[in-house]
Each structure stands twice: as C-alpha cells, then as structure tokens.
Amino acid sequence: MITENIQKILNELPKNVALVAATKSRNTEEILEAISAGIKTIGENYVQEAEMKFATIGNKVKWHLIGHLQTNKAKKAVKIFDCIETVDSFELAKTIDKECVKINKIMPIMIEINIASEPQKNGCLPQNVEALAKQIIELKNLELIGLMTMGSIDVDDNQLREQFHQAHGLYDKINSVLNGKLQYLSMGMSSSYKLAIEAGANMVRVGTLIFGERKK
Ligand SMILES: *Cc1c(COP(=O)(O)O)cnc(C)c1O
C-alpha cells in the first residue's frame, strides 16, 4: 500500500511542491519502502527515534526534523538532520549554530511559526518572526531557507485556510525583507495539504495518507 499511496500523491502534487514523508512511529522497513517508491525527504519528530533509524537508513534520504528540538538534543540533532524545520527562538538557533561550528557543518533551518498564536504551542509568534529571521541570518553556520507551520487542529477548513494564507503573507513579507532568501513554505499534513498548497505551500508533510493510521 505504501508504494501505491506515494505514487498517487506524487502524481497529483504540483511539480514545485516538495513532499516530506512524516515517519514518526514508522519502522525502517516501512521507510525503506517509501524511499523505493520515490520519497526523497523524511520528517522525524524525535531525535532519539531518528538516531535509531538513521543507523540503518543513513543518507539514502534527506532527514528533516519536524518536531520541537530541546537544546540538550541539539548536539545529536546536527549530526543526523539535513534541515531543522522547527527553530522558534534565538536561543535555540544559537545552540544549533554552536554545535554546527564544532562539526564544521552549515545547517539549513526553517522558522516554525505559531500562526494562530495559540498558548502552549511551539513556534515563534507571527509578530516576532521578522526580528528572529534577522537575528538568525547573522549566525554563520545556519542557513535560513524557509518557514514552517502546523496550523490549528481543532478548526474548520475556512479557518485553516485563513491561517495558511496568513503564513503565506508572512513568508512573502520576510522574503522581501531578506531579498528572496527563503525557498520553502512548509505547511499542510494528510488532512490539509491540498488547502495548504492552494494557500502557497511548496513543501508538505504527509504521514497517515502514506503509511496508514498510526498505531499509538
Ligand atoms: C505527524 C506530523 C505530520 C503528518 O501528519 P499526518 O496527519 O500523519 O499526515 C506533519 N507535520 C508534523 C510536524 C507532524 O508531527
């Protein structure tokens, strides 16, 4: 099924939109099948889980961190990941930069936005994104390549569409400030990626639609 699911999604996806397979809780066998079916990038949420899978899968695929990163895991994270999509504070950015300096690596990163300014949710508040972006571009071992957002879970399609539009507006604004430095707007999951693409996403993160319902 995994192969068929991926082929179907890839066939329907506009050419400019990158597909990230969200692989949390999926085993290496499932992920290797996804890679054979054409997946070029996987998104993992937890550093430890990614580390275990990386030992088997390695660099056959690009690894994106799509879950929140705790500063004490940054050292391990910079070894595995090709992109960290969830940078939401200058504190975290500096920690990642420092670890990258040690291993002489330039890390592509995205700023995660808490687009609906929900309390207790990770992500930089919309009004702080520009300031954070300007701070991050001063860090020599980070390369800011995009913005990422989750959108709310408990809202209807119209509200979600509005959130994605806001994120796209912010993307355009930041990109004009940074002279077109950003390349990716990562938003949309299994239930929302079509909406997200309509609103301007060019990277979507899909798990359930590829692998089926998660067991846990
Ligand atoms: C799990 C996850 C996804 C994919 O969700 P599905 O509903 O399974 O497609 C996308 N983004 C993030 C950050 C996730 O944690």
Short mmCIF file of C-alpha atoms and ligand atoms in Angstrom, two decimals:
data_model
loop_
_atom_site.label_atom_id
_atom_site.label_comp_id
_atom_site.label_asym_id
_atom_site.label_seq_id
_atom_site.Cartn_x
_atom_site.Cartn_y
_atom_site.Cartn_z
CA MET A 1 0.00 0.00 0.00
CA ILE A 2 2.78 2.44 0.86
CA THR A 3 4.09 2.39 -2.70
CA GLU A 4 0.65 2.93 -4.23
CA ASN A 5 -0.15 5.72 -1.78
CA ILE A 6 3.05 7.55 -2.61
CA GLN A 7 2.59 7.17 -6.36
CA LYS A 8 -0.90 8.59 -6.09
CA ILE A 9 0.24 11.61 -4.08
CA LEU A 10 3.29 12.26 -6.27
CA ASN A 11 1.13 12.10 -9.41
CA GLU A 12 -1.26 14.70 -8.06
CA LEU A 13 1.28 17.01 -6.47
CA PRO A 14 2.20 20.16 -8.44
CA LYS A 15 5.79 19.96 -9.69
CA ASN A 16 7.01 22.82 -7.49
CA VAL A 17 5.79 21.19 -4.25
CA ALA A 18 8.18 19.01 -2.25
CA LEU A 19 6.79 16.02 -0.38
CA VAL A 20 8.17 15.18 3.06
CA ALA A 21 7.09 11.79 4.39
CA ALA A 22 6.33 12.17 8.10
CA THR A 23 7.76 8.97 9.55
CA LYS A 24 7.29 9.18 13.33
CA SER A 25 6.39 5.72 14.72
CA ARG A 26 7.05 4.04 11.35
CA ASN A 27 9.71 1.33 11.23
CA THR A 28 12.75 1.21 8.97
CA GLU A 29 11.11 -1.36 6.69
CA GLU A 30 8.19 0.96 6.00
CA ILE A 31 10.53 3.89 5.47
CA LEU A 32 12.75 1.94 3.08
CA GLU A 33 9.67 1.02 1.04
CA ALA A 34 8.72 4.70 0.93
CA ILE A 35 12.21 5.56 -0.31
CA SER A 36 11.98 2.93 -3.05
CA ALA A 37 8.65 4.45 -4.07
CA GLY A 38 10.25 7.84 -4.64
CA ILE A 39 10.37 9.61 -1.28
CA LYS A 40 13.43 11.89 -1.17
CA THR A 41 12.88 13.51 2.23
CA ILE A 42 11.58 12.18 5.53
CA GLY A 43 10.47 14.16 8.56
CA GLU A 44 11.12 12.82 12.05
CA ASN A 45 9.81 14.34 15.30
CA TYR A 46 12.17 12.93 17.89
CA VAL A 47 15.96 12.95 17.86
CA GLN A 48 16.35 9.59 19.60
CA GLU A 49 13.92 7.82 17.29
CA ALA A 50 15.64 9.36 14.27
CA GLU A 51 19.04 8.29 15.55
CA MET A 52 17.99 4.66 15.73
CA LYS A 53 16.54 4.68 12.23
CA PHE A 54 19.49 6.63 10.84
CA ALA A 55 21.79 3.77 11.83
CA THR A 56 20.01 1.57 9.27
CA ILE A 57 18.82 4.02 6.66
CA GLY A 58 21.64 6.59 6.63
CA ASN A 59 21.93 9.13 3.84
CA LYS A 60 19.72 7.37 1.29
CA VAL A 61 17.25 10.14 2.03
CA LYS A 62 17.23 13.72 3.37
CA TRP A 63 16.33 13.99 7.06
CA HIS A 64 14.19 16.86 8.31
CA LEU A 65 13.47 17.47 11.97
CA ILE A 66 9.79 18.45 12.18
CA GLY A 67 9.27 18.08 15.93
CA HIS A 68 10.29 20.50 18.65
CA LEU A 69 14.00 20.44 19.48
CA GLN A 70 15.21 20.71 23.06
CA THR A 71 18.54 22.49 23.33
CA ASN A 72 20.12 19.48 25.10
CA LYS A 73 19.45 17.35 21.99
CA ALA A 74 21.00 19.81 19.54
CA LYS A 75 24.38 18.10 19.52
CA LYS A 76 22.86 14.81 18.34
CA ALA A 77 20.39 16.50 16.02
CA VAL A 78 23.01 18.34 13.98
CA LYS A 79 24.75 15.04 13.19
CA ILE A 80 21.68 13.42 11.68
CA PHE A 81 19.49 16.08 10.17
CA ASP A 82 19.84 17.87 6.84
CA CYS A 83 17.31 20.51 7.87
CA ILE A 84 15.75 21.60 11.15
CA GLU A 85 12.28 22.95 10.41
CA THR A 86 11.33 23.86 13.95
CA VAL A 87 13.57 26.71 15.09
CA ASP A 88 11.38 29.05 17.12
CA SER A 89 13.75 31.09 19.31
CA PHE A 90 17.12 32.79 19.01
CA GLU A 91 18.28 30.76 21.99
CA LEU A 92 17.69 27.52 20.09
CA ALA A 93 19.17 28.94 16.89
CA LYS A 94 22.39 29.89 18.72
CA THR A 95 22.66 26.44 20.28
CA ILE A 96 22.28 24.72 16.89
CA ASP A 97 24.78 27.14 15.34
CA LYS A 98 27.32 26.42 18.07
CA GLU A 99 27.03 22.66 17.59
CA CYS A 100 27.37 23.09 13.82
CA VAL A 101 30.54 25.13 14.26
CA LYS A 102 32.04 22.19 16.20
CA ILE A 103 31.44 19.73 13.37
CA ASN A 104 32.01 22.25 10.58
CA LYS A 105 28.52 21.98 9.11
CA ILE A 106 26.16 24.54 7.61
CA MET A 107 22.64 23.63 8.72
CA PRO A 108 19.61 24.63 6.65
CA ILE A 109 16.84 25.65 9.03
CA MET A 110 13.29 26.98 8.99
CA ILE A 111 11.48 29.16 11.47
CA GLU A 112 8.41 27.46 12.94
CA ILE A 113 5.52 29.89 13.30
CA ASN A 114 2.73 29.56 15.84
CA ILE A 115 0.41 31.05 13.27
CA ALA A 116 -2.73 31.27 15.41
CA SER A 117 -0.75 32.44 18.48
CA GLU A 118 -2.05 29.52 20.48
CA PRO A 119 -0.86 29.35 24.08
CA GLN A 120 1.30 26.33 24.98
CA LYS A 121 2.08 25.69 21.34
CA ASN A 122 5.62 25.74 19.98
CA GLY A 123 6.59 28.21 17.32
CA CYS A 124 7.52 31.84 17.03
CA LEU A 125 4.62 34.30 17.28
CA PRO A 126 3.82 35.93 13.92
CA GLN A 127 4.79 39.42 15.09
CA ASN A 128 8.24 38.18 16.16
CA VAL A 129 9.20 36.25 13.03
CA GLU A 130 10.87 39.13 11.19
CA ALA A 131 13.08 40.03 14.15
CA LEU A 132 14.04 36.37 14.66
CA ALA A 133 14.84 35.96 10.96
CA LYS A 134 17.16 38.98 11.07
CA GLN A 135 18.96 37.57 14.09
CA ILE A 136 19.30 34.10 12.57
CA ILE A 137 20.85 35.28 9.30
CA GLU A 138 23.76 36.65 11.33
CA LEU A 139 24.66 33.14 12.51
CA LYS A 140 27.36 31.82 10.22
CA ASN A 141 26.62 28.10 10.41
CA LEU A 142 22.88 28.34 9.88
CA GLU A 143 21.16 28.91 6.57
CA LEU A 144 17.61 30.16 6.83
CA ILE A 145 15.72 28.51 3.97
CA GLY A 146 12.06 28.79 4.90
CA LEU A 147 9.12 29.00 7.25
CA MET A 148 7.13 26.12 8.69
CA THR A 149 3.79 25.99 10.45
CA MET A 150 1.36 23.43 11.83
CA GLY A 151 -1.94 25.25 11.77
CA SER A 152 -4.58 24.52 14.39
CA ILE A 153 -6.03 21.03 14.73
CA ASP A 154 -9.47 21.89 16.02
CA VAL A 155 -10.66 24.36 13.38
CA ASP A 156 -12.74 24.06 10.21
CA ASP A 157 -11.36 24.32 6.68
CA ASN A 158 -12.12 28.02 6.35
CA GLN A 159 -10.23 28.91 9.50
CA LEU A 160 -7.35 26.68 8.48
CA ARG A 161 -7.30 28.26 5.00
CA GLU A 162 -7.14 31.68 6.68
CA GLN A 163 -4.20 30.55 8.86
CA PHE A 164 -2.32 29.20 5.84
CA HIS A 165 -2.96 32.47 3.98
CA GLN A 166 -1.55 34.40 6.91
CA ALA A 167 1.53 32.19 6.91
CA HIS A 168 1.97 32.79 3.19
CA GLY A 169 1.63 36.54 3.73
CA LEU A 170 4.32 36.39 6.36
CA TYR A 171 6.50 34.33 4.03
CA ASP A 172 6.23 36.97 1.31
CA LYS A 173 6.94 39.76 3.76
CA ILE A 174 10.02 38.10 5.27
CA ASN A 175 11.22 37.16 1.82
CA SER A 176 11.09 40.75 0.63
CA VAL A 177 12.99 41.87 3.73
CA LEU A 178 15.61 39.15 3.08
CA ASN A 179 15.80 39.71 -0.69
CA GLY A 180 14.29 36.37 -1.68
CA LYS A 181 16.47 34.24 0.59
CA LEU A 182 13.61 31.91 1.59
CA GLN A 183 12.82 28.94 -0.62
CA TYR A 184 10.29 26.91 1.33
CA LEU A 185 6.96 27.35 2.99
CA SER A 186 6.36 24.05 4.78
CA MET A 187 2.73 23.55 5.78
CA GLY A 188 -0.07 21.03 5.42
CA MET A 189 -0.44 17.42 6.57
CA SER A 190 -2.56 14.47 5.34
CA SER A 191 -5.86 16.20 6.03
CA SER A 192 -4.80 19.67 4.96
CA TYR A 193 -2.06 19.57 2.36
CA LYS A 194 -4.34 20.46 -0.54
CA LEU A 195 -5.59 23.54 1.30
CA ALA A 196 -2.02 24.42 2.18
CA ILE A 197 -0.86 24.18 -1.45
CA GLU A 198 -3.73 26.42 -2.56
CA ALA A 199 -2.52 28.92 0.02
CA GLY A 200 1.06 28.83 -1.25
CA ALA A 201 2.84 25.93 0.47
CA ASN A 202 5.66 24.42 -1.57
CA MET A 203 6.56 21.75 0.97
CA VAL A 204 4.00 19.44 2.58
CA ARG A 205 4.48 16.88 5.35
CA VAL A 206 2.36 13.78 4.94
CA GLY A 207 2.27 10.72 7.22
CA THR A 208 -1.11 8.99 7.56
CA LEU A 209 -2.00 9.17 3.88
CA ILE A 210 1.23 7.34 3.04
CA PHE A 211 1.57 4.84 5.86
CA GLY A 212 -1.99 4.50 7.23
CA GLU A 213 -3.23 5.36 10.71
CA ARG A 214 -0.57 5.49 13.42
CA LYS A 215 -0.92 2.70 15.98
CA LYS A 216 -0.02 4.77 19.04
C1 LIG B 1 2.88 13.82 12.23
C2 LIG B 1 3.19 15.11 11.59
C3 LIG B 1 2.80 15.38 10.26
C4 LIG B 1 1.99 14.42 9.42
O1 LIG B 1 0.72 14.21 9.96
P1 LIG B 1 -0.32 13.22 9.22
O2 LIG B 1 -1.64 13.71 9.71
O3 LIG B 1 0.00 11.85 9.69
O4 LIG B 1 -0.14 13.40 7.77
C5 LIG B 1 3.17 16.60 9.72
N1 LIG B 1 3.86 17.51 10.43
C6 LIG B 1 4.25 17.29 11.69
C7 LIG B 1 5.02 18.33 12.40
C8 LIG B 1 3.92 16.09 12.31
O5 LIG B 1 4.31 15.88 13.58
#
